[in-house]
XYZ file of C-alpha atoms in Angstrom:
661
model
C -0.172 0.003 -0.177
C 2.675 2.223 0.368
C 4.597 1.981 -2.189
C 1.179 2.453 -4.372
C 0.851 5.775 -2.743
C 3.919 6.970 -2.837
C 4.548 6.064 -6.735
C 0.797 7.929 -7.001
C 2.778 10.825 -5.103
C 5.657 10.938 -7.399
C 3.416 10.985 -10.223
C 1.921 14.025 -8.980
C 4.825 16.092 -8.829
C 5.696 14.715 -12.361
C 2.945 15.055 -14.537
C 1.591 17.983 -16.565
C 4.852 19.943 -16.209
C 5.071 21.474 -19.831
C 8.853 22.465 -19.932
C 9.590 26.345 -19.835
C 12.026 28.119 -20.925
C 15.567 27.634 -19.692
C 17.658 29.301 -16.814
C 19.464 33.023 -17.439
C 22.793 33.041 -17.715
C 24.882 31.120 -15.386
C 29.037 31.440 -14.740
C 29.363 27.069 -14.317
C 26.794 24.589 -13.149
C 26.175 24.813 -9.654
C 25.231 21.198 -9.256
C 25.535 17.787 -10.570
C 22.032 16.943 -9.114
C 18.837 18.551 -10.650
C 15.967 18.609 -7.630
C 12.344 19.726 -8.352
C 13.872 21.135 -11.483
C 11.802 23.269 -13.886
C 9.332 20.289 -15.124
C 8.162 19.231 -11.683
C 7.250 22.418 -10.671
C 6.312 24.980 -13.703
C 2.548 24.187 -13.489
C 2.394 24.380 -9.693
C 3.974 28.007 -9.654
C 1.303 28.844 -12.737
C -1.265 27.818 -10.205
C -0.688 29.804 -7.495
C -1.721 33.541 -7.289
C 1.626 35.811 -7.895
C 2.758 38.155 -4.720
C 5.431 40.787 -4.498
C 7.386 41.136 -1.793
C 9.201 43.810 -0.616
C 11.934 44.991 -3.183
C 15.164 44.234 -2.958
C 17.004 46.813 -4.255
C 19.070 44.365 -5.960
C 21.518 47.406 -7.081
C 24.429 45.652 -8.267
C 23.535 42.312 -10.027
C 23.830 41.523 -13.347
C 20.885 41.385 -15.735
C 18.454 38.552 -15.864
C 20.352 36.750 -13.073
C 18.344 35.471 -10.030
C 18.719 37.286 -6.921
C 21.962 35.992 -4.995
C 19.478 35.841 -1.039
C 21.154 33.904 1.756
C 24.392 33.746 0.204
C 27.508 35.032 2.087
C 28.062 37.597 -0.687
C 24.154 38.962 -1.050
C 25.966 42.080 0.699
C 27.584 42.991 -2.603
C 24.409 42.864 -4.701
C 22.066 44.781 -2.446
C 21.181 47.725 -0.674
C 22.254 51.324 -1.495
C 25.522 50.756 -0.374
C 27.648 47.411 -0.497
C 28.638 45.575 2.010
C 31.854 43.556 3.162
C 31.918 40.200 2.437
C 33.955 37.060 3.672
C 35.450 34.603 1.207
C 37.639 32.696 3.802
C 40.495 33.386 4.330
C 40.065 37.239 3.196
C 38.047 39.581 3.874
C 37.054 42.023 0.681
C 34.427 44.917 -0.075
C 33.803 47.181 -2.710
C 35.154 51.193 -3.045
C 34.466 54.289 -4.433
C 36.508 52.937 -7.834
C 37.470 49.133 -7.003
C 37.799 46.811 -4.265
C 40.117 46.458 -1.178
C 40.816 43.092 0.382
C 42.656 41.846 3.249
C 43.699 39.124 5.616
C 41.634 39.547 8.988
C 42.958 40.517 11.985
C 41.378 37.700 14.670
C 41.505 39.866 17.782
C 39.044 37.384 21.185
C 36.241 38.733 23.375
C 34.489 37.700 26.555
C 32.166 37.473 24.333
C 32.809 37.654 20.738
C 35.800 36.647 18.518
C 36.228 38.859 15.157
C 37.986 39.000 12.433
C 36.314 41.883 10.400
C 36.269 43.556 7.378
C 40.661 44.230 6.460
C 41.289 46.667 3.197
C 44.547 46.486 3.658
C 45.497 46.300 0.183
C 43.500 49.123 -2.070
C 43.207 48.672 -5.789
C 42.003 51.263 -8.296
C 40.361 50.648 -10.863
C 38.530 54.262 -11.867
C 35.329 51.905 -11.533
C 32.346 53.817 -11.228
C 30.293 50.980 -10.722
C 30.808 47.147 -10.174
C 27.957 44.266 -10.522
C 28.030 40.650 -9.827
C 27.733 38.875 -13.521
C 28.196 35.528 -12.024
C 25.070 33.168 -10.456
C 26.870 30.876 -8.626
C 27.069 29.905 -4.722
C 30.712 30.090 -4.497
C 32.406 31.920 -6.765
C 31.459 35.627 -7.494
C 33.068 37.478 -10.737
C 32.594 41.060 -10.212
C 31.931 43.580 -13.783
C 34.395 46.503 -13.156
C 32.310 49.300 -15.257
C 33.483 52.658 -15.374
C 31.187 56.404 -15.768
C 29.720 55.519 -19.441
C 28.899 51.567 -18.550
C 31.734 50.114 -20.550
C 32.856 47.098 -18.964
C 36.370 47.467 -17.320
C 37.541 44.314 -16.358
C 36.086 41.223 -13.890
C 37.585 40.664 -10.347
C 37.145 37.413 -8.945
C 36.875 35.847 -5.588
C 35.804 32.533 -4.085
C 35.023 30.931 -0.844
C 38.230 28.888 0.113
C 40.241 30.762 -2.754
C 43.042 32.736 -1.253
C 43.778 34.861 -4.241
C 41.444 37.991 -5.706
C 42.466 38.378 -9.401
C 41.292 41.386 -11.519
C 41.154 40.592 -15.302
C 41.359 43.354 -17.678
C 38.792 43.857 -20.692
C 40.251 46.609 -22.200
C 44.383 48.324 -21.580
C 43.791 50.162 -18.815
C 45.826 51.158 -15.285
C 45.036 50.503 -12.044
C 46.539 51.576 -8.369
C 48.256 49.535 -5.865
C 49.298 50.652 -2.465
C 52.710 51.886 -1.974
C 55.180 48.679 -0.730
C 55.278 45.882 -4.076
C 58.436 45.461 -4.521
C 59.714 43.048 -7.780
C 60.640 39.502 -6.342
C 60.839 38.345 -9.577
C 59.076 36.136 -12.228
C 56.147 38.322 -12.486
C 55.642 38.392 -8.817
C 55.757 41.462 -6.274
C 55.525 41.429 -2.340
C 54.868 44.015 -0.196
C 54.474 44.166 3.671
C 51.335 45.735 4.521
C 50.990 46.039 8.294
C 51.784 42.246 10.033
C 50.998 40.604 6.763
C 53.269 39.554 3.765
C 51.189 40.541 0.501
C 51.656 39.028 -3.365
C 51.112 40.428 -6.537
C 51.027 37.978 -9.456
C 50.970 40.276 -13.208
C 50.481 38.229 -16.681
C 50.665 40.858 -19.941
C 51.028 43.845 -16.991
C 54.016 46.792 -16.362
C 54.637 47.923 -12.908
C 55.375 51.061 -12.579
C 55.709 52.397 -8.283
C 52.087 51.876 -7.400
C 50.339 52.056 -11.186
C 50.080 48.453 -13.105
C 49.515 48.950 -16.678
C 47.545 46.057 -18.543
C 46.700 45.121 -21.501
C 43.234 43.773 -22.631
C 42.985 40.307 -21.566
C 46.200 40.465 -18.936
C 45.596 39.717 -15.244
C 47.029 40.829 -11.866
C 46.594 38.202 -9.070
C 47.065 38.954 -5.239
C 46.978 36.877 -2.606
C 47.721 37.087 1.355
C 51.133 34.622 1.985
C 50.306 31.928 4.420
C 51.557 31.293 7.413
C 55.313 29.063 7.044
C 55.452 29.873 2.728
C 57.364 31.843 0.495
C 55.320 33.979 -1.628
C 55.990 32.229 -4.728
C 55.241 29.208 -3.862
C 51.676 29.828 -4.741
C 52.368 31.898 -7.920
C 51.260 28.885 -10.205
C 48.452 28.076 -8.505
C 47.468 31.487 -8.270
C 46.967 31.625 -12.284
C 44.335 29.054 -12.126
C 41.270 31.237 -11.372
C 38.190 29.786 -10.788
C 35.011 30.392 -13.692
C 32.099 28.776 -11.165
C 32.010 25.538 -9.317
C 29.565 22.120 -8.789
C 29.100 20.584 -5.876
C 28.758 16.609 -5.563
C 27.318 14.455 -2.427
C 27.094 10.667 -1.616
C 24.467 9.827 1.284
C 25.800 6.611 2.885
C 23.943 4.525 5.518
C 26.203 5.649 7.767
C 27.686 9.167 6.163
C 27.769 11.851 3.938
C 30.550 12.777 1.866
C 31.010 16.358 -0.053
C 32.726 17.421 -2.784
C 33.389 20.887 -3.590
C 34.515 20.873 -7.280
C 35.973 24.894 -8.990
C 36.016 25.043 -12.315
C 40.160 25.862 -13.317
C 41.960 25.797 -16.756
C 44.524 23.998 -13.962
C 45.221 23.551 -10.223
C 44.607 26.122 -7.494
C 44.780 26.267 -4.061
C 41.846 26.140 -1.754
C 42.058 27.058 1.987
C 39.487 24.495 4.077
C 37.595 24.802 7.369
C 38.010 22.282 10.392
C 34.981 20.319 9.579
C 36.030 19.932 6.020
C 39.048 17.169 7.259
C 40.124 14.978 5.123
C 43.614 14.574 2.795
C 47.006 16.470 2.858
C 47.592 20.136 2.797
C 50.810 21.546 3.063
C 50.727 24.594 0.908
C 50.591 26.769 5.091
C 47.677 27.739 6.804
C 46.009 31.067 7.284
C 44.274 32.370 10.674
C 40.753 32.524 10.822
C 37.634 33.336 13.296
C 36.539 29.487 12.769
C 40.194 28.112 13.530
C 43.445 27.759 11.649
C 42.422 26.902 7.756
C 45.352 24.616 5.770
C 45.894 25.600 2.681
C 45.213 22.413 0.135
C 46.804 22.176 -3.490
C 43.904 21.811 -6.126
C 40.931 22.715 -7.547
C 38.585 20.309 -4.862
C 38.029 20.053 -1.610
C 35.868 16.319 -0.311
C 35.278 15.692 3.512
C 33.136 13.246 4.654
C 30.243 13.829 7.703
C 28.566 11.691 10.286
C 24.347 10.888 8.339
C 21.365 12.253 10.390
C 18.426 10.583 9.727
C 15.434 12.832 10.186
C 12.126 11.460 12.147
C 8.778 11.109 12.257
C 7.918 9.368 15.339
C 8.602 8.690 18.880
C 8.957 5.497 20.042
C 7.155 4.824 22.809
C 6.794 0.738 22.985
C 8.470 1.233 26.393
C 6.250 3.546 28.069
C 4.867 2.263 31.888
C 1.375 1.945 32.222
C 2.004 4.602 34.532
C 3.547 7.043 32.097
C 0.832 6.075 29.115
C -2.109 7.406 31.101
C 0.236 10.380 32.475
C 0.434 10.969 28.739
C -3.018 10.552 27.303
C -4.279 12.471 30.529
C -1.911 15.319 29.589
C -2.666 14.946 25.892
C -6.871 15.249 25.909
C -5.648 18.817 28.650
C -3.693 19.877 25.644
C -6.177 19.008 22.546
C -9.041 20.548 24.641
C -6.507 23.606 25.226
C -5.390 24.362 21.334
C -4.791 27.962 21.136
C -5.763 30.098 18.345
C -3.552 29.408 15.127
C -1.100 32.068 14.393
C -1.098 33.955 10.604
C 2.448 34.356 10.087
C 4.690 32.044 8.383
C 6.659 31.644 11.706
C 4.828 31.455 14.825
C 2.125 30.094 12.308
C 4.549 27.380 10.668
C 5.378 26.212 14.797
C 2.435 25.498 15.950
C 1.274 23.675 13.232
C 4.868 21.321 14.280
C 3.233 21.324 17.684
C -0.270 19.840 16.557
C 1.888 17.588 14.733
C 4.108 16.352 17.570
C 0.717 15.706 19.413
C -0.172 13.450 16.447
C 2.989 11.400 16.682
C 2.334 10.815 20.571
C -1.504 9.963 19.958
C -0.484 7.721 17.007
C 2.460 6.197 18.586
C 0.151 5.307 22.205
C -2.789 4.112 19.677
C -5.560 6.261 20.726
C -6.928 6.481 17.440
C -9.435 9.379 17.987
C -6.807 11.435 19.555
C -4.909 10.552 16.794
C -7.920 11.127 14.322
C -8.909 14.640 15.715
C -5.282 16.012 15.489
C -4.437 14.640 12.518
C -8.485 16.299 11.165
C -6.968 20.008 12.432
C -4.026 19.551 11.452
C -5.273 18.536 7.789
C -7.646 21.779 8.010
C -4.868 24.207 8.842
C -2.079 22.970 6.139
C -5.239 22.967 3.540
C -5.696 26.607 4.344
C -2.262 27.421 4.111
C -1.884 25.575 0.994
C -4.493 26.656 -1.899
C -2.998 28.374 -4.599
C -5.148 30.883 -4.728
C -5.455 31.959 -1.157
C -3.634 35.152 -1.480
C -5.626 36.005 -4.503
C -8.606 36.174 -1.877
C -6.590 37.205 2.172
C -4.081 38.335 3.042
C -3.230 35.300 6.048
C -2.404 31.969 5.843
C -1.666 31.877 2.539
C 1.397 31.160 -0.389
C 2.258 33.185 -2.952
C 5.564 33.615 -5.748
C 6.978 36.546 -6.022
C 8.317 36.771 -9.162
C 10.852 39.549 -9.526
C 12.629 38.098 -5.952
C 11.890 34.243 -7.378
C 10.475 32.944 -4.199
C 7.597 32.091 -2.467
C 6.334 34.751 0.246
C 3.862 33.792 3.181
C 1.441 35.712 4.462
C 1.584 36.899 6.882
C 4.807 37.723 6.480
C 7.220 37.666 10.553
C 10.906 38.597 11.069
C 11.173 40.087 7.790
C 11.072 36.790 5.739
C 9.233 39.111 2.956
C 12.543 40.039 2.513
C 13.471 36.490 2.366
C 15.355 36.154 6.013
C 14.882 33.075 8.191
C 13.214 31.102 5.145
C 14.143 27.839 6.356
C 13.281 28.170 9.385
C 9.909 29.566 8.754
C 9.127 26.569 5.929
C 10.624 23.846 8.004
C 7.781 24.182 10.314
C 5.563 23.766 7.444
C 7.392 20.781 5.636
C 7.614 18.974 9.271
C 4.241 18.943 9.995
C 3.326 18.063 6.397
C 5.600 15.101 6.465
C 4.660 13.874 9.581
C 0.468 14.194 8.759
C 2.060 11.776 5.444
C 3.240 9.300 7.497
C -0.093 9.200 9.086
C -2.250 9.538 6.243
C -0.676 8.898 3.442
C -3.711 10.671 1.022
C -2.398 13.845 2.556
C 0.638 14.142 0.287
C -1.446 14.633 -2.887
C -3.693 16.966 -0.931
C -0.425 19.138 -0.690
C 1.644 18.645 -2.794
C 1.275 21.608 -5.372
C 2.184 24.049 -3.175
C 4.221 22.100 -0.255
C 6.122 21.442 -3.168
C 6.998 25.508 -3.817
C 7.818 25.221 -0.011
C 10.230 22.710 -0.845
C 11.709 23.881 -3.900
C 12.174 27.482 -1.751
C 14.484 26.321 0.080
C 16.062 23.120 -1.601
C 15.877 23.353 -5.568
C 18.669 23.106 -8.038
C 18.349 23.733 -11.299
C 15.241 25.664 -12.007
C 14.704 29.193 -13.399
C 11.854 30.162 -10.795
C 14.334 29.893 -7.301
C 18.058 30.171 -6.574
C 19.740 26.707 -5.651
C 19.229 25.474 -2.138
C 18.100 29.075 -0.859
C 19.954 29.531 2.488
C 21.862 26.058 2.588
C 26.068 27.120 2.283
C 28.175 24.029 0.729
C 31.478 25.163 1.048
C 30.775 26.662 5.154
C 28.128 22.878 5.558
C 25.481 25.024 7.448
C 22.811 27.874 6.191
C 22.851 31.179 6.262
C 19.365 33.073 7.223
C 19.482 36.397 6.079
C 17.935 37.894 2.923
C 20.433 40.659 1.412
C 22.770 40.455 4.679
C 22.828 44.076 5.693
C 25.739 44.053 8.137
C 29.840 44.703 8.097
C 30.015 41.505 9.124
C 28.261 39.342 6.316
C 25.925 37.097 6.689
C 25.261 35.208 9.968
C 22.947 32.396 10.984
C 21.342 32.303 14.729
C 19.139 29.136 15.243
C 20.907 26.378 13.609
C 18.592 23.630 15.379
C 15.658 25.339 13.179
C 17.896 25.595 9.989
C 18.743 21.174 10.686
C 14.741 21.023 11.909
C 13.959 22.881 7.981
C 16.164 19.912 6.372
C 14.811 17.186 8.331
C 11.082 18.438 7.116
C 12.193 18.419 3.281
C 13.358 15.102 3.915
C 9.852 14.154 5.237
C 8.291 15.636 2.961
C 10.226 14.152 -0.117
C 9.358 11.076 1.887
C 6.342 11.609 1.395
C 5.758 12.550 -1.980
C 8.369 9.507 -2.863
C 10.785 11.889 -4.242
C 14.355 10.808 -4.142
C 17.153 13.249 -5.757
C 15.055 15.461 -3.284
C 15.022 13.048 -0.214
C 19.111 12.957 -0.999
C 19.424 16.833 -1.185
C 18.128 16.890 1.963
C 19.433 13.651 3.836
C 22.751 15.593 3.098
C 22.092 19.307 3.330
C 20.375 17.421 6.916
C 23.815 16.003 7.721
C 26.124 18.603 7.287
C 23.970 21.303 9.065
C 23.847 18.614 12.302
C 27.258 18.132 11.653
C 28.188 21.770 11.816
C 25.744 22.523 15.345
C 27.976 20.876 16.918
C 31.671 22.120 15.317
C 30.469 25.923 15.618
C 27.703 26.665 17.789
C 27.270 23.921 20.954
C 30.136 22.087 20.661
C 33.423 24.227 19.233
C 36.606 23.617 19.644
C 37.231 27.136 20.820
C 41.428 26.289 22.360
C 42.819 28.620 20.025
C 40.839 31.952 20.998
C 41.651 32.415 24.877
C 39.771 34.842 26.484
C 36.183 33.890 25.322
C 34.354 33.119 27.690
C 32.117 30.491 26.868
C 31.605 26.970 25.894
C 29.052 27.924 22.774
C 28.311 30.195 19.806
C 25.149 31.423 19.490
C 25.569 33.400 16.445
C 27.267 33.038 13.771
C 28.428 34.916 11.220
C 31.343 35.537 7.997
C 33.299 38.392 10.042
C 32.854 37.322 13.382
C 31.594 34.840 16.101
C 29.114 36.163 19.089
C 27.579 34.953 22.191
C 24.150 36.473 21.639
C 21.134 36.837 20.106
C 18.422 38.803 18.154
C 16.030 38.792 20.871
C 17.711 38.257 24.357
C 20.607 38.594 26.766
C 19.818 35.760 28.807
C 21.671 32.890 29.139
C 19.670 30.250 28.382
C 17.925 32.371 25.455
C 21.700 31.848 23.929
C 21.473 28.038 24.188
C 17.770 27.419 23.933
C 17.870 28.955 20.157
C 20.131 26.286 19.157
C 18.118 23.832 20.318
C 14.148 24.427 19.646
C 11.901 22.741 18.506
C 13.094 19.442 19.758
C 11.634 17.458 17.176
C 11.915 13.073 17.183
C 14.860 14.574 15.007
C 16.557 16.273 17.854
C 18.982 13.292 18.855
C 21.637 14.371 16.394
C 22.440 16.784 20.013
C 23.448 13.898 21.908
C 27.067 12.515 21.767
C 28.655 14.459 23.644
C 27.921 13.805 28.063
C 30.041 16.065 29.336
C 29.790 19.441 26.304
C 25.956 18.985 27.043
C 25.949 19.146 31.071
C 28.650 21.937 30.599
C 26.336 23.629 28.091
C 23.211 22.948 30.272
C 24.775 24.171 33.960
C 25.953 28.044 32.192
C 22.394 28.003 30.844
C 20.334 27.644 33.192
C 22.302 26.071 35.997
C 19.587 23.647 37.570
C 16.721 25.829 36.980
C 14.881 25.272 33.988
C 12.032 26.458 35.192
C 12.458 29.758 32.672
C 11.610 30.587 29.285
C 13.363 28.262 27.018
C 13.891 25.463 29.699
C 11.656 23.505 28.446
C 14.213 22.678 25.525
C 17.350 23.467 27.500
C 15.891 19.889 29.677
C 15.211 18.409 27.148
C 18.219 18.447 25.938
C 20.200 17.877 29.182
C 18.521 14.580 29.048
C 20.651 13.423 26.665
C 23.966 13.517 28.536
C 21.963 9.904 29.595
C 20.023 7.485 31.766
C 20.356 9.093 34.992
C 20.343 13.025 33.599
C 16.856 11.483 31.568
C 15.329 10.233 34.714
C 16.365 14.270 36.061
C 14.687 15.228 33.487
C 11.766 13.874 33.688
C 11.399 14.658 37.387
C 12.168 18.576 36.415
C 9.594 18.134 33.505
C 6.740 17.568 35.943
C 7.900 21.189 38.298
C 7.352 23.066 35.277
C 5.127 25.783 35.253
C 2.962 26.603 32.637
C 4.897 29.507 31.712
C 7.795 27.496 31.147
C 6.608 25.815 28.317
C 6.659 27.556 25.278
C 4.110 28.017 22.486
C 6.229 25.452 19.977
C 6.217 23.167 22.837
C 3.605 20.818 24.509
C 3.735 19.276 28.293
C 2.365 16.346 26.053
C 5.374 15.772 23.773
C 8.014 17.232 26.359
C 6.852 14.241 28.651
C 6.662 11.557 25.638
C 9.598 12.983 23.962
C 11.540 12.254 27.482
C 9.394 8.507 28.297
C 10.752 7.590 24.760
C 15.100 8.608 25.082
C 16.757 5.231 25.337
C 20.351 4.619 26.542
């Protein structure tokens, strides 16, 4: 029966979808797999109401390109003034007539690890404007134009690539800082502050601070890595990436990732700590995320433990007393279901709360309660997924924004109409729909057209309607939350656990519709995001950052790392925002009992009866059987005010009862 339902859902996804015109220009293919391509989603796009998001002001984006929201380089594109970006190990920014870059200086305070914009090497191009003309998540090509909008040349930066390359589109002169001295073979070196910088030229003549570059000539800059001579990277600097591809393989216990840059020869790439694997002996760079070894070659490959999404709790081992308590509490929570919020964040969160009550009712075999909860959840999701809902109302609906290429929910929240936090918001809807479809297989076909578009908004690749994997950054191995990143420290992400929830929801929805390409991609993103939640947020290696006074980092940026949140100074908030919503998938948060106990002690001590205390209590239980038993005892003492609007006392207890060690 299950196989037949999945096949039907797959046919629903695929049927009646004529292929539209091809996508806009791109620097190079950005994925080896098409996921929810034009043929799969064009009919759903045609059938949904069009809506207008807030104008994004993509002032520095080439014609015909998909607006690159939620990228590490979004700040280059959007807004009246370009913001610095962080193609680690470097920092980079546009200037009035060109660009500047530099190796960030890492400084450490009690609450912040900083490595901000360092405009050490300023290069004057005579440019009036610069626009991004590439369509790639890792490689950025900027077209530099004069006052007449004529092209002067192109600047290339890329994640992990330790160079900045400029290629002339006509014979011209550019300016560089004083101090570059000849070092042979077209190489110049300058000591600028604490760092040596190298400059290599092709078809160019250097005279003091002026470089005359022939049409097609090139100038490449880099910071000389620790432990290397300037000329060691000369050959690698000649091979400039034009784009990137990402390939991944999902195994039983691990996922494999390869990020490859399209180059005409072997270059060099700096590796982040979580990308461990292979030999890197070209030196190293400091960064706010730890030392970055420099590797020869044009690709990085690494392996990550697999995290699996789950729509169920195993309640088979509950005692008769626990079953009685859960049934009593479930009836109370069903009787007191609050009104459903109209915005996409709290609305989605409320839907997942009901879905978790359904998980408990179904897990206990309480068919009447489960049926009632499934009906409530189905009614709400049916309203939200009416393709024409936004044509008749201004809330509880989704529409498509053709200008910025994305799905916008009404009512917006936390800047979601500027593409902030789409993965957080839509993940709740996808998780709830996945749970409902696991209970009632027919739900997938009812919800599919619009729910597929929510999936496409955060998880598609290779179509003309959405950016590839909107929030997810393969190089960083995690997501970025800000749509336009109007910040001097680059893009950022706070609630990494909600990002994990998003890709878990995506995986559950992929299973519901029987679409393997989406399932594979979701499992891959879920695994990388979950692993990064430990290595970059909850249990990072901070041994190289003496003076930082905490065990966790609650807000990561391109140019700094903060023990802070957007909304509260409380220690409980700084941990809790990295844990919610504690779904059945959230056992990925376990694994290091000592780290869990230390994080809990810093956040709440022994006082769980406070905001976020419910989530922290569940996290504390992951440290071991005794910790779980103490958490169960403490859960009974939590006041109603300490139960979050996305949590219920029923699910809190059931989740704790289901833990096995």
